[in-house]
mmCIF file of C-alpha atoms in Angstrom:
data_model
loop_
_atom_site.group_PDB
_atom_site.id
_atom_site.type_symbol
_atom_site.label_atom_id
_atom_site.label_comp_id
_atom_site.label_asym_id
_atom_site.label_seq_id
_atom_site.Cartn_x
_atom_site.Cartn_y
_atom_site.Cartn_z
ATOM 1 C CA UNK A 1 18.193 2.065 1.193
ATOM 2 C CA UNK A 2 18.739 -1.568 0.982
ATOM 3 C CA UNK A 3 14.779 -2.894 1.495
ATOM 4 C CA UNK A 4 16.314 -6.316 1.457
ATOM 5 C CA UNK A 5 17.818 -5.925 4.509
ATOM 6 C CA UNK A 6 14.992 -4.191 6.138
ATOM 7 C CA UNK A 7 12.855 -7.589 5.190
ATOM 8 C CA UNK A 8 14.974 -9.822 6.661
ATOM 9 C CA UNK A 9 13.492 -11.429 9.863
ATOM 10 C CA UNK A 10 10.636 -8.316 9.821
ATOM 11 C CA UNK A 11 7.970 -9.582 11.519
ATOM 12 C CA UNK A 12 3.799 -8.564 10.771
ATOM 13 C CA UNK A 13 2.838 -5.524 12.713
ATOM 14 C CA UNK A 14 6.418 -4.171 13.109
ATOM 15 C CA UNK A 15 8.029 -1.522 11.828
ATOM 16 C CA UNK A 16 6.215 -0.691 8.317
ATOM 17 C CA UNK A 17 4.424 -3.713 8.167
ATOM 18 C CA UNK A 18 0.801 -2.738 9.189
ATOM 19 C CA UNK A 19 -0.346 -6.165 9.807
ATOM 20 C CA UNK A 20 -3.123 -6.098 7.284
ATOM 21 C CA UNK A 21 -4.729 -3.813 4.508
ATOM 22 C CA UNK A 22 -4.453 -0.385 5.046
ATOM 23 C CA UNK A 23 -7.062 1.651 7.024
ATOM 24 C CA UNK A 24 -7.108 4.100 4.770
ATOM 25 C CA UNK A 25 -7.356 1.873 1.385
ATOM 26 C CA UNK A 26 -10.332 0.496 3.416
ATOM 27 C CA UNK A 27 -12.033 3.770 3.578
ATOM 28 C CA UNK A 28 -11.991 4.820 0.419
ATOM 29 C CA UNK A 29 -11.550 1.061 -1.717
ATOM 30 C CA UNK A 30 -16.188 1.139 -2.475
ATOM 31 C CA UNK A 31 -14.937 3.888 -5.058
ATOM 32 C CA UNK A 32 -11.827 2.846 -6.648
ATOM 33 C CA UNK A 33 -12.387 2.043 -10.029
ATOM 34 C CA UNK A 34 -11.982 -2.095 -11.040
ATOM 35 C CA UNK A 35 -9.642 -3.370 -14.009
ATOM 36 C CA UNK A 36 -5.838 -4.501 -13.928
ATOM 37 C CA UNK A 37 -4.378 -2.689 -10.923
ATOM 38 C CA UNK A 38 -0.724 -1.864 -9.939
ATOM 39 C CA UNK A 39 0.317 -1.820 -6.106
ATOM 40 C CA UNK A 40 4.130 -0.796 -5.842
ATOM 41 C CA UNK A 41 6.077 -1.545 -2.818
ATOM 42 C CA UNK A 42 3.642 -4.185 -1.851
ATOM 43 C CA UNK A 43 5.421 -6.121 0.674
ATOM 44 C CA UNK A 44 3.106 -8.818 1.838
ATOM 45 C CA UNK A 45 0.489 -7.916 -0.406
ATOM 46 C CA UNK A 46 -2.435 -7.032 2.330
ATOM 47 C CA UNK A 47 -3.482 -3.744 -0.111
ATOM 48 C CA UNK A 48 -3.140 -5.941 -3.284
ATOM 49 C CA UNK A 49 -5.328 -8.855 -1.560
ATOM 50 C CA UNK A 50 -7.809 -6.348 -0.439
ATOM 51 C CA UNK A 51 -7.932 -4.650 -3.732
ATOM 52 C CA UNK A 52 -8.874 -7.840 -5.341
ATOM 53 C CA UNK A 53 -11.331 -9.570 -3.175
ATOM 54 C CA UNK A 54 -14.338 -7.967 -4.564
ATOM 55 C CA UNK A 55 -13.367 -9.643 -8.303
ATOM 56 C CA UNK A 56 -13.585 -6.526 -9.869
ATOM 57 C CA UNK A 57 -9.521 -5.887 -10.099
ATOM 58 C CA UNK A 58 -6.637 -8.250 -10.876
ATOM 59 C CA UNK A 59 -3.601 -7.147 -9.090
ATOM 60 C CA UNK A 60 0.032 -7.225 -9.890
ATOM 61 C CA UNK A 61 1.925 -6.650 -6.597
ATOM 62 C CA UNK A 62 5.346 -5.376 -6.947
ATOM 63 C CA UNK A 63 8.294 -5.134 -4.831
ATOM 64 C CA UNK A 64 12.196 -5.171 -5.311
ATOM 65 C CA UNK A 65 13.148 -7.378 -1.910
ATOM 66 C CA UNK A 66 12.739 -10.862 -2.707
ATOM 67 C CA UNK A 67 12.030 -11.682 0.973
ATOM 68 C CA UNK A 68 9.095 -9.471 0.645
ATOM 69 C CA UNK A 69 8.017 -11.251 -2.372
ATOM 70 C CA UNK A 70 8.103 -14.316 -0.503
ATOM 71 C CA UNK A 71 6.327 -13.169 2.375
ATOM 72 C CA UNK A 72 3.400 -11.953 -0.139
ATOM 73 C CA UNK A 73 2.922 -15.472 -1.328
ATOM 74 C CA UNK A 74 2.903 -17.187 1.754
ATOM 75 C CA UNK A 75 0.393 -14.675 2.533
ATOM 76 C CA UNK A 76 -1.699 -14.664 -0.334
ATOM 77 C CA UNK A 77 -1.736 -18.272 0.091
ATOM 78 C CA UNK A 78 -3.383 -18.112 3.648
ATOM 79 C CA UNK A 79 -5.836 -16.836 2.904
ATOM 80 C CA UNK A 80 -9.187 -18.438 2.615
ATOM 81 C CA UNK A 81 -10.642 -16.795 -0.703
ATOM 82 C CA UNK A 82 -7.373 -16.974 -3.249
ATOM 83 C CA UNK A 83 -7.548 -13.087 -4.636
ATOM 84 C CA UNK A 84 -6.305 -12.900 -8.327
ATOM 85 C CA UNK A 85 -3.081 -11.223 -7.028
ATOM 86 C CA UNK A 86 0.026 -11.426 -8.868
ATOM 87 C CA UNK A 87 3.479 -11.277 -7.249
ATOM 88 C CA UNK A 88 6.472 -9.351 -9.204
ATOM 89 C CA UNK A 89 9.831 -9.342 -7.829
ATOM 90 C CA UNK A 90 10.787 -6.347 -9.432
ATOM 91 C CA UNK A 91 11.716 -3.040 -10.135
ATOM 92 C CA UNK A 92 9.021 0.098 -10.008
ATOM 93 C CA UNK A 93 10.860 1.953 -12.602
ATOM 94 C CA UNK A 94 11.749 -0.948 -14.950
ATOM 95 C CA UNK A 95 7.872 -1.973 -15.477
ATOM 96 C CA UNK A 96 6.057 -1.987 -18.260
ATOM 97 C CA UNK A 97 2.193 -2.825 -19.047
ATOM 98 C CA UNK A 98 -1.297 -0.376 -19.138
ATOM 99 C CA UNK A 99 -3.220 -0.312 -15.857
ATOM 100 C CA UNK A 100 -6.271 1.485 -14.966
ATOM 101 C CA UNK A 101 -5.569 1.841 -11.444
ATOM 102 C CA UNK A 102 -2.430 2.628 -9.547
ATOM 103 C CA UNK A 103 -2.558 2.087 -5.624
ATOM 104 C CA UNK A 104 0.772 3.890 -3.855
ATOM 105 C CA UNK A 105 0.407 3.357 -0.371
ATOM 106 C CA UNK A 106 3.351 4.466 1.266
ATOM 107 C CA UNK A 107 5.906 3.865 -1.740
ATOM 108 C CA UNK A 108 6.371 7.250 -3.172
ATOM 109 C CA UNK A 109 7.417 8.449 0.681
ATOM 110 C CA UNK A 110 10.079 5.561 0.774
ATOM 111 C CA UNK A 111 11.564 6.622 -2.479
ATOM 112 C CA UNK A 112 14.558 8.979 -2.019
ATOM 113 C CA UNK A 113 13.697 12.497 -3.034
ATOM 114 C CA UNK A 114 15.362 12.851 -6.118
ATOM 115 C CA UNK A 115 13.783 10.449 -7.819
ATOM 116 C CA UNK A 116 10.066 11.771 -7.230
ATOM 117 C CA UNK A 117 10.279 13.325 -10.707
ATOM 118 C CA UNK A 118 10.658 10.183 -12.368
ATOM 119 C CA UNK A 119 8.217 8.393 -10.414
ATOM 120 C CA UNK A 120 5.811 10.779 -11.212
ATOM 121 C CA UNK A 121 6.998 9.971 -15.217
ATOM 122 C CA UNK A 122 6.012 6.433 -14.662
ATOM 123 C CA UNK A 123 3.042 6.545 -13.010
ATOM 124 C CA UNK A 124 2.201 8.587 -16.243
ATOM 125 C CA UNK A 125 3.818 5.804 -18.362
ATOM 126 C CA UNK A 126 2.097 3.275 -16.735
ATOM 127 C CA UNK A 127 -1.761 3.986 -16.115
ATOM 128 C CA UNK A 128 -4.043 3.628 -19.337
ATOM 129 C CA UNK A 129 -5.577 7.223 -20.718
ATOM 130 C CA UNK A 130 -8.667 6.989 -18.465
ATOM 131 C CA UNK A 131 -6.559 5.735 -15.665
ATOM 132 C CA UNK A 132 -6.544 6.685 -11.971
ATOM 133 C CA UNK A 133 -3.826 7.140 -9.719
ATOM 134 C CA UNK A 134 -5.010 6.631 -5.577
ATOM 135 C CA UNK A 135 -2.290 7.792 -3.134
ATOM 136 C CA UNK A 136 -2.005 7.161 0.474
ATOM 137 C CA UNK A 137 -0.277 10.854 1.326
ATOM 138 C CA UNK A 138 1.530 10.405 4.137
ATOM 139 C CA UNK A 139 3.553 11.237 6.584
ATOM 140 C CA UNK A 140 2.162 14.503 6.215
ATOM 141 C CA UNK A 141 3.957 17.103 8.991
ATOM 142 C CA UNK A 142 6.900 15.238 9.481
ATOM 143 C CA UNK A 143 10.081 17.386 9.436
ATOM 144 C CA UNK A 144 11.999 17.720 6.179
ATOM 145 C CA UNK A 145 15.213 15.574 5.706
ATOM 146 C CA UNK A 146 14.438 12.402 7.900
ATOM 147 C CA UNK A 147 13.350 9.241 5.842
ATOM 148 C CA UNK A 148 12.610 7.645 4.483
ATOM 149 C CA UNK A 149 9.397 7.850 5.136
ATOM 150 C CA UNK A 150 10.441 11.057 3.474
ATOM 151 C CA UNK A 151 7.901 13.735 4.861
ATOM 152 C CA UNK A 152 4.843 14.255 1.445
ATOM 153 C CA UNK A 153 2.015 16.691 1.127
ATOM 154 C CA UNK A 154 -0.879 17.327 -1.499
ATOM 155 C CA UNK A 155 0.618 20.084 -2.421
ATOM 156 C CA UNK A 156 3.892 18.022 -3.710
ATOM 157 C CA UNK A 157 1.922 15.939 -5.489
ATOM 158 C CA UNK A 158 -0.062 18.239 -7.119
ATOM 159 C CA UNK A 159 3.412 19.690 -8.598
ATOM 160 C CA UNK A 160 4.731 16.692 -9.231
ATOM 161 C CA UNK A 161 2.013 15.242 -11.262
ATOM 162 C CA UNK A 162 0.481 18.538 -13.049
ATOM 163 C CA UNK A 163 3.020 18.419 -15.850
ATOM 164 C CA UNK A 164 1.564 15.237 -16.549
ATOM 165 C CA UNK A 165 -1.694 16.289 -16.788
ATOM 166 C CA UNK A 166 -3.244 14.453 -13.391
ATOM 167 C CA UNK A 167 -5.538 16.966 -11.102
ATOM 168 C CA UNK A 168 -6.984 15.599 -8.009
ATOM 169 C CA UNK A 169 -10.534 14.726 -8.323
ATOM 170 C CA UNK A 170 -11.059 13.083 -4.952
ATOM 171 C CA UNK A 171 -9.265 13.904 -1.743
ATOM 172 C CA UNK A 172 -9.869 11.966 1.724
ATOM 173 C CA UNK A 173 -8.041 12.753 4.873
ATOM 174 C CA UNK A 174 -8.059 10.520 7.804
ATOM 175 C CA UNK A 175 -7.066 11.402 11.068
ATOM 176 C CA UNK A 176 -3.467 11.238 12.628
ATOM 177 C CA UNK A 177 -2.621 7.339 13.434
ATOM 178 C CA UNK A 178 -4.398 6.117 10.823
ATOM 179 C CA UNK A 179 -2.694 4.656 8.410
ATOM 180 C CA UNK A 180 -0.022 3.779 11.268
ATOM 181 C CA UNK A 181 -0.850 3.448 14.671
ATOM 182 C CA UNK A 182 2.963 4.400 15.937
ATOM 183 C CA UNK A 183 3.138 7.419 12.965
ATOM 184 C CA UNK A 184 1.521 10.656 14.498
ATOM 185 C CA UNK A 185 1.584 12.112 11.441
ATOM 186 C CA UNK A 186 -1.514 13.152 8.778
ATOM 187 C CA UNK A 187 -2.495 10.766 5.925
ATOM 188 C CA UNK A 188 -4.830 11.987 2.799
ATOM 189 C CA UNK A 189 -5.629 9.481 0.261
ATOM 190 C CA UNK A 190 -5.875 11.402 -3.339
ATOM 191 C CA UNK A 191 -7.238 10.080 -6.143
ATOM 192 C CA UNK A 192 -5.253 11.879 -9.093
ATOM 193 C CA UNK A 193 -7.145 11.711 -13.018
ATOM 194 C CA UNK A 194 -5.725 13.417 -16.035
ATOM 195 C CA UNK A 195 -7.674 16.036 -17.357
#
């Protein structure tokens, strides 16, 4: 998948661009933990900027297209309030640094399949001991073998992350729609601790 491509000319509100933080981050941000805070595949940045507006979390946003990277400063700087937000134009797996939270909204189910095992490995890698790992889980229910978004569930998760010692300690679902109005598919935010 070439996300460079995809980010040329991609306007807000189309395709995977939301158009703003997502719904489900939203719901469940009041009890996300604060501290340094990683948002993979950030694209514009709307989850990092709404991560950090309460002060209690800087944000490094991360994404491999450089267009995207753009896009999240020129929207980070329209906004009103500046966030302490970050921009890395970079790549997931070659990261380094301790966090204490990890938001992956939507990232993990653009990945290609085969490499779910390693990001599992670095989400380990990255988060501090008593860090937490929040996942947007979705598109739950879509058929196997079209992506990306590559179809997830809890229950992939859960194997994926087990061996490295994460359980789920919190587990939201949201209704169809609404983490992406034009998705019908199911979306669960998880918040995954090790044990």
């Amino acid at each position: 998948m070439n996300w460079e491509e995809l980010w040329q000319g991609l306007k807000p509100g189309t395709q995977f661009d939301v158009n703003g933080p997502s719904k489900c981050l939203v719901g469940v941000l009041p009890t996300l933990k604060g501290g340094r805070t990683l948002v993979p595949g950030a694209g514009r940045a709307y989850d990092a900027a709404a991560l950090a507006a309460d002060g209690t979390r800087s944000v490094v946003a991360v994404d491999v297209s450089p267009t995207a990277c753009a896009e999240a400063e020129r929207y980070l700087a329209s906004l009103p309030l500046k966030p302490e937000v970050a921009v890395v134009c970079g790549d997931f797996f070659s990261l380094e640094g301790d966090f204490d939270l990890v938001w992956d909204c939507t990232f993990l189910c653009a990945l290609d399949p085969s490499t779910r095992e390693t990001w599992a490995a670095k989400m380990n890698e990255l988060l501090k001991p008593d860090g937490a790992l929040c996942t947007l889980i979705f598109p739950i229910g879509k058929p196997p073998g079209d992506g990306p978004p590559w179809d997830l569930s809890l229950d992939l998760l859960r194997d994926l992350l087990a061996p490295h010692g994460f359980k789920p300690t919190k587990v939201t679902d949201f209704p169809p729609r609404t983490h992406m109005d034009k998705a019908p598919f199911g979306n669960t935010v998880a918040l995954w601790e090790r044990e």
